[in-house]
Amino acid sequence: MSTQAVTRGVRRTMKLVFAPWTAGPVTEQDEIQHEAEFEIWKGGLRGCTEDFDTI
């Protein structure tokens, strides 16, 4: 009798709300500051940080 590994996927659900009025203030150069940036990936949702000094 051979043993075979059974792979079973895990189903996760989440509710997200993206609201345009939650953006930060607009600067004189028409750039929005203080935004929250997120990345949706296979493992879920994670916050992103960006080093603006190198741009």
Protein backbone atom coordinates (compact mmCIF):
# COMPACT_ATOMS: atom_id res chain seq x y z
CA MET A 1 0.00 0.00 0.00
CA SER A 2 1.58 3.32 -1.06
CA THR A 3 1.03 6.52 0.83
CA GLN A 4 0.37 9.70 -1.13
CA ALA A 5 0.39 13.18 0.29
CA VAL A 6 -2.92 14.94 -0.05
CA THR A 7 -2.61 18.65 -0.73
CA ARG A 8 -5.51 20.75 0.34
CA GLY A 9 -5.84 24.44 -0.33
CA VAL A 10 -6.78 26.87 2.39
CA ARG A 11 -9.49 29.34 1.52
CA ARG A 12 -9.24 32.72 3.18
CA THR A 13 -11.62 35.61 2.74
CA MET A 14 -11.31 39.24 3.68
CA LYS A 15 -13.32 42.38 3.17
CA LEU A 16 -11.51 45.47 1.93
CA VAL A 17 -12.69 49.03 1.62
CA PHE A 18 -10.75 51.47 -0.51
CA ALA A 19 -12.08 54.99 -0.10
CA PRO A 20 -10.75 57.90 -2.20
CA TRP A 21 -11.32 60.42 0.58
CA THR A 22 -8.73 58.73 2.82
CA ALA A 23 -5.82 60.10 0.78
CA GLY A 24 -3.41 62.53 2.39
CA PRO A 25 -3.13 66.26 1.70
CA VAL A 26 -2.11 67.52 -1.75
CA THR A 27 1.14 69.50 -1.94
CA GLU A 28 1.92 72.48 -4.15
CA GLN A 29 3.29 70.06 -6.78
CA ASP A 30 -0.09 68.23 -6.92
CA GLU A 31 1.38 65.21 -5.15
CA ILE A 32 -0.59 63.38 -2.48
CA GLN A 33 1.26 62.71 0.79
CA HIS A 34 0.69 60.38 3.74
CA GLU A 35 -1.09 57.66 1.80
CA ALA A 36 -1.31 54.11 3.06
CA GLU A 37 0.07 51.73 0.44
CA PHE A 38 -0.79 48.04 0.42
CA GLU A 39 0.11 45.06 -1.71
CA ILE A 40 -2.27 42.17 -2.36
CA TRP A 41 -0.34 38.94 -2.77
CA LYS A 42 -0.88 35.21 -2.39
CA GLY A 43 -0.38 35.32 1.38
CA GLY A 44 -2.90 38.11 1.89
CA LEU A 45 -2.59 41.85 2.30
CA ARG A 46 0.55 43.62 3.53
CA GLY A 47 1.56 47.22 3.98
CA CYS A 48 4.31 48.64 1.77
CA THR A 49 6.88 51.26 2.67
CA GLU A 50 8.74 53.39 0.19
CA ASP A 51 11.94 55.35 0.67
CA PHE A 52 11.06 58.70 -0.91
CA ASP A 53 14.59 60.08 -0.41
CA THR A 54 15.93 57.85 -3.20
CA ILE A 55 13.33 58.77 -5.82
